Each structure stands twice: as C-alpha cells, then as structure tokens.
JSON list of C-alpha atoms in Angstrom, two decimals:
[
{"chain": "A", "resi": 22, "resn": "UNK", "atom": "CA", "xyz": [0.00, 0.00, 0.00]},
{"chain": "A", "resi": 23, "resn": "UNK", "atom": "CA", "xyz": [0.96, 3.55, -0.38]},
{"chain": "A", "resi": 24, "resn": "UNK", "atom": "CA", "xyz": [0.14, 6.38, 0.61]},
{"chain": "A", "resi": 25, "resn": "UNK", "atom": "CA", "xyz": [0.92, 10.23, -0.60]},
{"chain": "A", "resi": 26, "resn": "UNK", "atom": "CA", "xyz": [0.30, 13.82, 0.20]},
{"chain": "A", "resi": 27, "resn": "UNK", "atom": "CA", "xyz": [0.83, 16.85, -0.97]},
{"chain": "A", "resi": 28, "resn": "UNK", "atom": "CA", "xyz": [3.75, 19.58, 0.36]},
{"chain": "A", "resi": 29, "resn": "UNK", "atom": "CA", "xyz": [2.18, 22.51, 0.64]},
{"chain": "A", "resi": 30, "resn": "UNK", "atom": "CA", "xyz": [3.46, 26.01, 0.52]},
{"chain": "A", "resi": 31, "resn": "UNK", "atom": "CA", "xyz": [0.11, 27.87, 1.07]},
{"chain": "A", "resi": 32, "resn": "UNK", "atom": "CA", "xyz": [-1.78, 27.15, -2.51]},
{"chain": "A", "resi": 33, "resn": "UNK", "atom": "CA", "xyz": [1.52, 26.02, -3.65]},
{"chain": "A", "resi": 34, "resn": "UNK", "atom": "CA", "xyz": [2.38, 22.56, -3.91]},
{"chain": "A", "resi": 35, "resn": "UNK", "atom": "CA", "xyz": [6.05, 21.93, -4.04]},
{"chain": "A", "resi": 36, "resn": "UNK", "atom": "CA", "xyz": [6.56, 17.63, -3.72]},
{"chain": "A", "resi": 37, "resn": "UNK", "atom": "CA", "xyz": [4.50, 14.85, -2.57]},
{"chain": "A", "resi": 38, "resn": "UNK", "atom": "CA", "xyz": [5.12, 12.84, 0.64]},
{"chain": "A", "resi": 39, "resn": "UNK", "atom": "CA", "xyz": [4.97, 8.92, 0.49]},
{"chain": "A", "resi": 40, "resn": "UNK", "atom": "CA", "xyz": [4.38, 6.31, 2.62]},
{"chain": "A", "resi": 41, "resn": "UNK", "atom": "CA", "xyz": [4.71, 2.90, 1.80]},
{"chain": "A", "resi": 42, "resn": "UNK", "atom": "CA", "xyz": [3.62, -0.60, 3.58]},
{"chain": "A", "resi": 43, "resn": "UNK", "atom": "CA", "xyz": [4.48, -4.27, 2.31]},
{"chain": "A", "resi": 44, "resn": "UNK", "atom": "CA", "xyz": [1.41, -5.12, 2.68]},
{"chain": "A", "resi": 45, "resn": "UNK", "atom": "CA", "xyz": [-1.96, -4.18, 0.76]},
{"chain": "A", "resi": 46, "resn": "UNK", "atom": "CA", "xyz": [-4.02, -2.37, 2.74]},
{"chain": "A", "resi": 47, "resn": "UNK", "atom": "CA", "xyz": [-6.10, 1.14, 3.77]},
{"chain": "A", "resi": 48, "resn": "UNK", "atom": "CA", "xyz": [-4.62, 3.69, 5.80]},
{"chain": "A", "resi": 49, "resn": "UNK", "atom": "CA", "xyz": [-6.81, 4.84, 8.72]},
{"chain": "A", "resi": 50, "resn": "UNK", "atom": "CA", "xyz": [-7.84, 8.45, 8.70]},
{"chain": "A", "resi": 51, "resn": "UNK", "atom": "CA", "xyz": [-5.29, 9.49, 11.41]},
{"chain": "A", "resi": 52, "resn": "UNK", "atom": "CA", "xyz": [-2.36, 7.78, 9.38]},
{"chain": "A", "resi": 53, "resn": "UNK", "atom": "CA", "xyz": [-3.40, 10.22, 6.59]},
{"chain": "A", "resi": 54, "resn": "UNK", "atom": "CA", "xyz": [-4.19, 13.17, 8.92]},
{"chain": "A", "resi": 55, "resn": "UNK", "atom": "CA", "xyz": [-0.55, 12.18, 10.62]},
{"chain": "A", "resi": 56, "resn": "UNK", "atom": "CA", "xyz": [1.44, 11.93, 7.30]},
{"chain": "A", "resi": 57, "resn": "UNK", "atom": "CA", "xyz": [-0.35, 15.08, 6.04]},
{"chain": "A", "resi": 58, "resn": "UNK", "atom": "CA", "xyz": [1.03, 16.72, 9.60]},
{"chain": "A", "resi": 59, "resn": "UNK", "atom": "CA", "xyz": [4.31, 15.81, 8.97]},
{"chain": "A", "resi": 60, "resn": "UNK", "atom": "CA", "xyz": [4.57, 16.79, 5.18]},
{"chain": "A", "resi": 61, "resn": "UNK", "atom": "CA", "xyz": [3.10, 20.19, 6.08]},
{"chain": "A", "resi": 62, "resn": "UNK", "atom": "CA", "xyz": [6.46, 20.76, 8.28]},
{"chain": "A", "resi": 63, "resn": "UNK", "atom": "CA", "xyz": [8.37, 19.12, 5.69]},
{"chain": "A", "resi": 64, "resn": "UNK", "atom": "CA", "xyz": [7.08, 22.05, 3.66]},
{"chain": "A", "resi": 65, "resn": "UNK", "atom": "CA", "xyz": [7.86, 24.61, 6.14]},
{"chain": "A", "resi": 66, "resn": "UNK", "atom": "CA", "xyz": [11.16, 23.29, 6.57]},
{"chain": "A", "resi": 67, "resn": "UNK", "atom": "CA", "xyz": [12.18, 22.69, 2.94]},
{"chain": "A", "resi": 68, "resn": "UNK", "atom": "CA", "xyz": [10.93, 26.15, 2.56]},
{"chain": "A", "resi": 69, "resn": "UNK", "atom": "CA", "xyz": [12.97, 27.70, 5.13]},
{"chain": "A", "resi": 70, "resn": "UNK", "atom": "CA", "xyz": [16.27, 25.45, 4.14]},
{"chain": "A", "resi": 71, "resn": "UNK", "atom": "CA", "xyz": [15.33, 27.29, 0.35]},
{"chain": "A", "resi": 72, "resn": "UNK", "atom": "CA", "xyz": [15.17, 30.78, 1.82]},
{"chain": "A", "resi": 73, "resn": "UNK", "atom": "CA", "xyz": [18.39, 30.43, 3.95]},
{"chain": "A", "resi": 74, "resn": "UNK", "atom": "CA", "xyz": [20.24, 29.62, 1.05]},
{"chain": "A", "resi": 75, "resn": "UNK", "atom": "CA", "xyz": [18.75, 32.89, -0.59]},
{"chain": "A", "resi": 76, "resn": "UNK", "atom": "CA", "xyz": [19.64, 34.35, 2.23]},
{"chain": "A", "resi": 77, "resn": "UNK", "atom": "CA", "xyz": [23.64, 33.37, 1.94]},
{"chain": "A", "resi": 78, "resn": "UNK", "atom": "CA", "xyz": [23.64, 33.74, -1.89]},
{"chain": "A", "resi": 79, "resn": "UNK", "atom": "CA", "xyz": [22.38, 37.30, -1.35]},
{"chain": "A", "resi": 80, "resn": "UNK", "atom": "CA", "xyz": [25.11, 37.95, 1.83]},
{"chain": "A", "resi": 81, "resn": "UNK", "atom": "CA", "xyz": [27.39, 37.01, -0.56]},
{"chain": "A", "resi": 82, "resn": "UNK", "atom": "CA", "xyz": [26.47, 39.42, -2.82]},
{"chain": "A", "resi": 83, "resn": "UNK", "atom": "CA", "xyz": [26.51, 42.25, -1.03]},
{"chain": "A", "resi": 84, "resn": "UNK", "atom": "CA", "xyz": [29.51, 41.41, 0.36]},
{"chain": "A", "resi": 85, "resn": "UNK", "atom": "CA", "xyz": [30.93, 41.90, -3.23]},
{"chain": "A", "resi": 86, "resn": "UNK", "atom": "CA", "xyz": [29.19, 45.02, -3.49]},
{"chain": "A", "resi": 87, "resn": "UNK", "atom": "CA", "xyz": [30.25, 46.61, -0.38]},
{"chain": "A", "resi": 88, "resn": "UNK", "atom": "CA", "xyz": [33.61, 45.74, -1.13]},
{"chain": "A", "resi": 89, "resn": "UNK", "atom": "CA", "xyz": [33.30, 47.42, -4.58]},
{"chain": "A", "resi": 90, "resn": "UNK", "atom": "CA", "xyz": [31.97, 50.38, -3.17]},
{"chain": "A", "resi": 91, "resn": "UNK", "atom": "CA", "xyz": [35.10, 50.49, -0.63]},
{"chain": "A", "resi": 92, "resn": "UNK", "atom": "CA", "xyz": [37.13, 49.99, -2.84]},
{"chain": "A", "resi": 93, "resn": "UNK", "atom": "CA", "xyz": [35.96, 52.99, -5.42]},
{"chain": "A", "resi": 94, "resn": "UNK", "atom": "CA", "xyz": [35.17, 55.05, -1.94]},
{"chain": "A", "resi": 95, "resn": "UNK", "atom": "CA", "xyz": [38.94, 54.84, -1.28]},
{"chain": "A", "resi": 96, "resn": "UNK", "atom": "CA", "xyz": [39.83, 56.07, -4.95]},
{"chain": "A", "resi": 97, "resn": "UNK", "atom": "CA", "xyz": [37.48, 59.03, -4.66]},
{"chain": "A", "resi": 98, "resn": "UNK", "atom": "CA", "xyz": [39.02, 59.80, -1.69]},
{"chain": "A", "resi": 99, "resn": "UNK", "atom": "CA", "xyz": [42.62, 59.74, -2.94]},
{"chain": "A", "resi": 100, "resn": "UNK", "atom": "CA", "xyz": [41.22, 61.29, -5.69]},
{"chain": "A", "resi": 101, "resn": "UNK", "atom": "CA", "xyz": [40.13, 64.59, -3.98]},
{"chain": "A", "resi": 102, "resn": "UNK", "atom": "CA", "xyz": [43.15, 64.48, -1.40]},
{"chain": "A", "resi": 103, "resn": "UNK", "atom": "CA", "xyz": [45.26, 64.89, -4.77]},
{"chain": "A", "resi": 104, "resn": "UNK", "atom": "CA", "xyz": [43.25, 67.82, -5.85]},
{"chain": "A", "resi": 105, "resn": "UNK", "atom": "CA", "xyz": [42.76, 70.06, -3.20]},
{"chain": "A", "resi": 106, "resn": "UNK", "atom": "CA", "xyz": [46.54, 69.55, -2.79]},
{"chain": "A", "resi": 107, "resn": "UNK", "atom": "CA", "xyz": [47.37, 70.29, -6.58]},
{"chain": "A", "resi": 108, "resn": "UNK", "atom": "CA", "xyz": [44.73, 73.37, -6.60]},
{"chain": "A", "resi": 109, "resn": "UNK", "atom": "CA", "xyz": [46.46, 74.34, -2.92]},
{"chain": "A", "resi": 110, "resn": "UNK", "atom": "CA", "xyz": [49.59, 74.24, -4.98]},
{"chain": "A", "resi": 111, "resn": "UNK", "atom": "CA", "xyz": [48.36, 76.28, -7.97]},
{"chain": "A", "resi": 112, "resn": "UNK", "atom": "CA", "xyz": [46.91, 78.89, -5.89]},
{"chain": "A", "resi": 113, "resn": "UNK", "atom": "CA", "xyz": [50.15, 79.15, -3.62]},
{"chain": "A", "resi": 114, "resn": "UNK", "atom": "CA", "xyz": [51.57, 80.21, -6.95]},
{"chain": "A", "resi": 115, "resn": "UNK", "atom": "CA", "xyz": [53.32, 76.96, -7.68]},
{"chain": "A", "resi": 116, "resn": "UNK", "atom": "CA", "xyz": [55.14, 76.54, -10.67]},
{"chain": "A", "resi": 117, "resn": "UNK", "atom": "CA", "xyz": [55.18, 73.61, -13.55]},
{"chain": "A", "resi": 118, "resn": "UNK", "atom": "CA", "xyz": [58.18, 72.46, -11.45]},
{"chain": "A", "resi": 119, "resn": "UNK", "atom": "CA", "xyz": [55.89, 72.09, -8.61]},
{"chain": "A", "resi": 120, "resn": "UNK", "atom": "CA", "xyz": [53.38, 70.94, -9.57]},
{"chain": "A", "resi": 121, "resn": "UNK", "atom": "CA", "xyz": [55.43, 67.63, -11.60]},
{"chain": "A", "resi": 122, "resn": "UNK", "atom": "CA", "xyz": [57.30, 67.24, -7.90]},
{"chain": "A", "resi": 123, "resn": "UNK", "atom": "CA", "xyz": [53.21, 66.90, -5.99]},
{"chain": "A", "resi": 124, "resn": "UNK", "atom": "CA", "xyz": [52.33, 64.57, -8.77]},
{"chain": "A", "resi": 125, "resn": "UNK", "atom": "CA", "xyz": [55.64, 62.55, -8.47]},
{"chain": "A", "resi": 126, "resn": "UNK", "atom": "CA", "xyz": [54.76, 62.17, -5.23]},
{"chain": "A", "resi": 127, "resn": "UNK", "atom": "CA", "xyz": [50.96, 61.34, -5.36]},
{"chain": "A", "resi": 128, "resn": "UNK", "atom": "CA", "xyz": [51.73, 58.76, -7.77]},
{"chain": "A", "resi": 129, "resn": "UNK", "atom": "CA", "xyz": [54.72, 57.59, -6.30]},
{"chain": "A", "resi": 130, "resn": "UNK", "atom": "CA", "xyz": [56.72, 58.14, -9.94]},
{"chain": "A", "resi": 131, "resn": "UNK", "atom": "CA", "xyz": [58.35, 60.10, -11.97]},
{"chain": "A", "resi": 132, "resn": "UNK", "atom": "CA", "xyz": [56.94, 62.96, -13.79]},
{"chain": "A", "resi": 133, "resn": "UNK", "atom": "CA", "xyz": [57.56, 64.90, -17.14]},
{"chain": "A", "resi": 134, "resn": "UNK", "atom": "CA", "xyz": [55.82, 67.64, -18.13]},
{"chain": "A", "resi": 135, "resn": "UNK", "atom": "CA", "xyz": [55.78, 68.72, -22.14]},
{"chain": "A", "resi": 136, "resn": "UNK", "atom": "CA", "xyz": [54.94, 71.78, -23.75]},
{"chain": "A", "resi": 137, "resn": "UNK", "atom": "CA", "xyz": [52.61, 71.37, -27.51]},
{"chain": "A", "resi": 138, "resn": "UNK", "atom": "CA", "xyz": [56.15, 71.29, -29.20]},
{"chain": "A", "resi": 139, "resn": "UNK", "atom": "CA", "xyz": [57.75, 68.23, -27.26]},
{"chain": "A", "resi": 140, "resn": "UNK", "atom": "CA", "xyz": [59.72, 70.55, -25.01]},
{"chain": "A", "resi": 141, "resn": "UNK", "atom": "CA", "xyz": [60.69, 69.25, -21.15]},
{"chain": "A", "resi": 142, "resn": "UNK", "atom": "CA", "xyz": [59.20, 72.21, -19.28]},
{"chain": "A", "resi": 143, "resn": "UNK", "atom": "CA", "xyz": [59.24, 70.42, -15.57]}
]
C-alpha cells in the first residue's frame, strides 16, 4: 500500500510525501491526517532550508558590493586628497616644477611635463 500527500506552501504545492507498507491495505484516517502533519512541516522546513540559502547567496552578494563600493570610496578619496593639494599648490603660486614634484609624489613616480612642441618644461 501507499500512501501520498501533498507539500504545501500555502496554494503552492512543491513535492508529494509517500508512505509505503508491504502489505496491501487502507490507511486509517489518522495515518493520513498524521502523514499530512508531517509533510506540512516538511514544507515549512524545505521552505525555510530554500530561503536560507537565498539568504547566503544574497550575503554574498553584497559582500561583493560593499567591497566594490570600498574599494571605489577609497579612490574618490585619494582622488580629492590629490586635488585640493594640486589646486592648494596652484593657488600658492606653484610653478610647472611644482606641480610635476606633488604629482611625483601622489603617484609615487616620476613625472615629465611637455609643452605642444615636445619641449621638457618640468
């Protein structure tokens, strides 16, 4: 004999529950009512094991993202240092020399600055 019910997610219906005996025979009303019982929490926790893993897949993605944003919040920021201390530089009447030594060092390089005709000015 065998017996099976539906999961149930509300209306949904997401699997069937069996139960199975050797023998032929009917199952009493409370075996059903029982095994209906049980696949309703089988539901609930299939269901909650589902949204868990949502629940990780979607930590993990904002995880990324907040990374992402870090990281492109730390080049904005490096960004801006650089040019309030290039405009700070300009203003204090800095020259091309200057202004190719603040880069340098920003950038941790070396810099050459040309004029239109190829010229070294800095």
């Amino acid at each position: 004999a065998i017996l099976g019910v539906p999961l149930r997610l509300g209306a949904r219906i997401i699997g069937v529950l069996y139960a199975a005996d050797r023998s032929p025979r009917e199952f009493t009303a409370t075996e059903v009512a029982l095994l209906s019982s049980l696949a309703d929490h089988a539901a609930i926790a299939i269901d909650g094991a589902r949204l868990l893993e949502e629940t990780r897949a979607a930590l993990v993605d904002l995880n990324a993202a907040s990374e992402t944003i870090r990281t492109h919040s730390e080049a904005m920021r490096r960004a801006e240092e650089a040019h309030d201390q290039l405009t700070d530089l300009v203003l204090q009447g800095g020259g091309a020399d200057d202004v190719a030594a603040a880069l340098a060092d920003i950038l941790d390089g070396g810099i050459l600055i040309h004029d239109a005709d190829g010229a070294e000015l800095a």
